[in-house]
C-alpha atoms as a printed R data frame, in Angstrom:
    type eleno elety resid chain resno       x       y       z
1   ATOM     1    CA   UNK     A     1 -12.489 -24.361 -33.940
2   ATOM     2    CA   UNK     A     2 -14.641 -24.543 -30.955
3   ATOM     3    CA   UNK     A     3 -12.074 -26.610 -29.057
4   ATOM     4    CA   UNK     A     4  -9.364 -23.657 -29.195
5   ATOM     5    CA   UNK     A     5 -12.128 -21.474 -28.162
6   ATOM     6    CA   UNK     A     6 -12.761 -23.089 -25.355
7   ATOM     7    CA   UNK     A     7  -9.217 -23.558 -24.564
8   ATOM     8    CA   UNK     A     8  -8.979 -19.955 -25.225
9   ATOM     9    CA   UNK     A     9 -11.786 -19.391 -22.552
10  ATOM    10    CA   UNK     A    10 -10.386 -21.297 -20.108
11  ATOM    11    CA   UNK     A    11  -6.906 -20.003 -20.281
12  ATOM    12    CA   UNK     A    12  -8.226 -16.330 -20.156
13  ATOM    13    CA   UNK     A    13 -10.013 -17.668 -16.510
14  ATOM    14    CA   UNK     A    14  -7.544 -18.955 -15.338
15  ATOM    15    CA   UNK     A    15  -5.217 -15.889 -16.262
16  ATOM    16    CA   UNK     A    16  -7.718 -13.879 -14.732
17  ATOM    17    CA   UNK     A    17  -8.202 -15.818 -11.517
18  ATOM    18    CA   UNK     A    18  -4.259 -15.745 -10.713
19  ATOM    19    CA   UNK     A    19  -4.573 -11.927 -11.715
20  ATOM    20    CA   UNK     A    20  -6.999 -11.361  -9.229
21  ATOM    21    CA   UNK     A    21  -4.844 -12.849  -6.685
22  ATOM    22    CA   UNK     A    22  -1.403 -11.501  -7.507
23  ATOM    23    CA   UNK     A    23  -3.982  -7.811  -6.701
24  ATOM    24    CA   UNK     A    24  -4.985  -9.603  -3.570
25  ATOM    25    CA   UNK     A    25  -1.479 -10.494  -2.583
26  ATOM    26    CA   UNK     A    26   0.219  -7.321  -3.170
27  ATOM    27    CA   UNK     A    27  -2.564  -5.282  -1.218
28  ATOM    28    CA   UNK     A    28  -2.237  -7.816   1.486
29  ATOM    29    CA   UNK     A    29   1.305  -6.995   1.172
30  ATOM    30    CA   UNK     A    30   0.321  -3.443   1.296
31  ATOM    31    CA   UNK     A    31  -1.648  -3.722   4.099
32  ATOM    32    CA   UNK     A    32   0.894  -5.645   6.018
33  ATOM    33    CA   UNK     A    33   3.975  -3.348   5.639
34  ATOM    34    CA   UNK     A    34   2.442  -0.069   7.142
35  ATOM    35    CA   UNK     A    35   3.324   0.743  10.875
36  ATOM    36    CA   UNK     A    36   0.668  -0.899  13.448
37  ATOM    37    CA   UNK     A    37  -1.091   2.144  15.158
38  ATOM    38    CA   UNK     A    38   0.087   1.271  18.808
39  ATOM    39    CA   UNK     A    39   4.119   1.224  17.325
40  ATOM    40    CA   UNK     A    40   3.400   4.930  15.885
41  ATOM    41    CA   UNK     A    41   1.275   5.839  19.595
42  ATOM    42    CA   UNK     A    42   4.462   3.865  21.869
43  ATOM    43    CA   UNK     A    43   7.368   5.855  21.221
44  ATOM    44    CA   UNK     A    44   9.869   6.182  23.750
45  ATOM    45    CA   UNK     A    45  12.785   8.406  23.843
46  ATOM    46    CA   UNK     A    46  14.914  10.266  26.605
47  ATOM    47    CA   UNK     A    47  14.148  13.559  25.555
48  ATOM    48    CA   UNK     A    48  11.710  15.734  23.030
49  ATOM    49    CA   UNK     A    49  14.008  14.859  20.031
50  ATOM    50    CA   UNK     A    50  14.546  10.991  20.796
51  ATOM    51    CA   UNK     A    51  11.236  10.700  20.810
52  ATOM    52    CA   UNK     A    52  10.633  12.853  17.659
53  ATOM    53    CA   UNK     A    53  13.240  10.655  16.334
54  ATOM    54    CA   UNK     A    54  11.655   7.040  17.437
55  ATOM    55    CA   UNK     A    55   8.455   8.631  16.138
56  ATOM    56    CA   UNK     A    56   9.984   9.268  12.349
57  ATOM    57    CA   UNK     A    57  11.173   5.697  12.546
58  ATOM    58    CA   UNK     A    58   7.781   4.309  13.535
59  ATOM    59    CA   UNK     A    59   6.161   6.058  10.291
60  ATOM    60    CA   UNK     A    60   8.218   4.383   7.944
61  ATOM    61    CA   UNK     A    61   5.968   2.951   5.362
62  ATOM    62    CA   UNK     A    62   8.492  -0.123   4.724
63  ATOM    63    CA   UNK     A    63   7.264  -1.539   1.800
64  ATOM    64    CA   UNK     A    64   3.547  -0.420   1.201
65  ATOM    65    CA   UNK     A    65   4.745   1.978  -1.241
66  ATOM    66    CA   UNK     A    66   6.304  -0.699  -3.541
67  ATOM    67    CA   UNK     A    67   3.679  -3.136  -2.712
68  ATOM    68    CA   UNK     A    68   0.807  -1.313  -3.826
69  ATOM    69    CA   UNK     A    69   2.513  -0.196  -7.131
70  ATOM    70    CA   UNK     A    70   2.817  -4.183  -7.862
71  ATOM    71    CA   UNK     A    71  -1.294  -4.092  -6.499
72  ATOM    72    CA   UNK     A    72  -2.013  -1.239  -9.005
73  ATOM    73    CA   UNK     A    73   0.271  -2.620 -12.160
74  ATOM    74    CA   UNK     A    74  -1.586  -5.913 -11.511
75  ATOM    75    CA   UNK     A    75  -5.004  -4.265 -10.884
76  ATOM    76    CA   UNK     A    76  -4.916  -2.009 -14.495
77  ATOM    77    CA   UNK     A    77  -3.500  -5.361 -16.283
78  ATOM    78    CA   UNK     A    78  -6.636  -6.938 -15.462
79  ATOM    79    CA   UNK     A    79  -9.181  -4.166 -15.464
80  ATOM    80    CA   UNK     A    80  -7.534  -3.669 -19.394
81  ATOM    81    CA   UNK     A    81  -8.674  -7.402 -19.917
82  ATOM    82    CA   UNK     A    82 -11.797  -6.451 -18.049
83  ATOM    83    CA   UNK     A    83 -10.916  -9.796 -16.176
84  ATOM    84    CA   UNK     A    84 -12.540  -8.461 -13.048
85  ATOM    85    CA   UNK     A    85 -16.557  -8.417 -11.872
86  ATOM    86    CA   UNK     A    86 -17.174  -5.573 -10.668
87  ATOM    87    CA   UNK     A    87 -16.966  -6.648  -7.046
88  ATOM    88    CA   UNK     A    88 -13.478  -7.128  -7.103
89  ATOM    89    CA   UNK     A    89 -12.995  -4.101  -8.919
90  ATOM    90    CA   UNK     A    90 -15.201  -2.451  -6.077
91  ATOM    91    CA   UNK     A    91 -13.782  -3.916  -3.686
92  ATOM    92    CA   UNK     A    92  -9.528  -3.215  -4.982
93  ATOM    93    CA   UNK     A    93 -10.333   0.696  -5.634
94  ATOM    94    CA   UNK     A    94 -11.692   0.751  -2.051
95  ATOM    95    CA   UNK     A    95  -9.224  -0.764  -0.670
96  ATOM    96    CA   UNK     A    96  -6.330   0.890  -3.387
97  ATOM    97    CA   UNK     A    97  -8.028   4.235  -2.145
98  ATOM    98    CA   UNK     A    98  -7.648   3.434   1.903
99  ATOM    99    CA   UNK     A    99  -3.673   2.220   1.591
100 ATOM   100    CA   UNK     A   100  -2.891   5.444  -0.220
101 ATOM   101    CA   UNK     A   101  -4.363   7.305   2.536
102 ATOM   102    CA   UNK     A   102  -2.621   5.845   4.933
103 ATOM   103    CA   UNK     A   103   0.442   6.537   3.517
104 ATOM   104    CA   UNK     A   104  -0.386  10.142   2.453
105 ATOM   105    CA   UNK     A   105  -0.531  10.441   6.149
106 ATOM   106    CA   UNK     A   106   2.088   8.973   6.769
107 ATOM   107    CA   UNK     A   107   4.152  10.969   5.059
108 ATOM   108    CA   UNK     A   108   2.954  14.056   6.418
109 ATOM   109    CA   UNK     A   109   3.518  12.670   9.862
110 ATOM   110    CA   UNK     A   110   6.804  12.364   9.090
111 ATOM   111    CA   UNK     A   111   7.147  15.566   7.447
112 ATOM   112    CA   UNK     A   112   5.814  17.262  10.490
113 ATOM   113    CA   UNK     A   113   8.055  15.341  12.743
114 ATOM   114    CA   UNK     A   114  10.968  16.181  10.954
115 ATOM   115    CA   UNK     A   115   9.971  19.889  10.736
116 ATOM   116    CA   UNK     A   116   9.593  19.918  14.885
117 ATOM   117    CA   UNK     A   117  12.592  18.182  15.632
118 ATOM   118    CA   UNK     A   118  14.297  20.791  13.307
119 ATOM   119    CA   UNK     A   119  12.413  23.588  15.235
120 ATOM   120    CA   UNK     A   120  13.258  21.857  18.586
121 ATOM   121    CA   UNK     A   121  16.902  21.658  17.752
122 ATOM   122    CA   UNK     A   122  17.254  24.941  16.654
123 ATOM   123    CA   UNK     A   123  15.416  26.275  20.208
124 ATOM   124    CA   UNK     A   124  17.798  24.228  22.207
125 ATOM   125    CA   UNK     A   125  20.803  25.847  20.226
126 ATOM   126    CA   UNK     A   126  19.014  29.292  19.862
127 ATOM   127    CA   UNK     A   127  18.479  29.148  24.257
């Protein structure tokens, strides 16, 4: 009976080792997709709304959103098997927590883009 516990041990390590990474991985992933500061601060455009409109493109998120849900799923998989120290689990919250605020403002980046190239649209009809 030992033996199989000991199998069972190991296996469970092992499980939660590649666990750990697949978190790692995904926030890399995460990390990776969002727009690099000097792409969203270089726009170029002819006019007010080209540039509004290079702008909107330059906040696209790509594929942080659906990178962090795979960090998350992974991430509450293992903190359910409490496979993690709570280093890691430290650590993945933290970093969980800074990804999600860069895409909150993201998103209200391009919200307010969208609303002022609206507005600016509307002025150049309206004039």
């Amino acid at each position: 009976m030992a033996q199989s516990t000991l199998e069972d041990d190991e296996l469970f390590d092992e499980a939660s080792d590649e666990i750990r990474e697949d978190v790692e991985s995904a926030l890399e992933d995460a990390r990776e997709a969002l727009p690099e500061a000097d792409d969203v601060l270089g726009v170029e455009g002819d006019n007010i709304i080209g540039v509004l409109n290079s702008l909107k493109t330059d906040l696209d998120p790509g594929d942080a959103r659906e990178a962090l849900r795979e960090a998350k799923k992974w991430y509450g998989i293992g903190e359910r098997a409490d496979a993690f120290d709570d280093g890691f689990t430290d650590e993945a919250e933290e970093e969980v927590a800074r990804i999600e605020d860069a895409l909150g403002a993201l998103e209200d980046a391009e919200e307010s883009a969208t609303e002022l190239t609206d507005a600016v649209a509307s002025l150049k009809d309206s004039l």
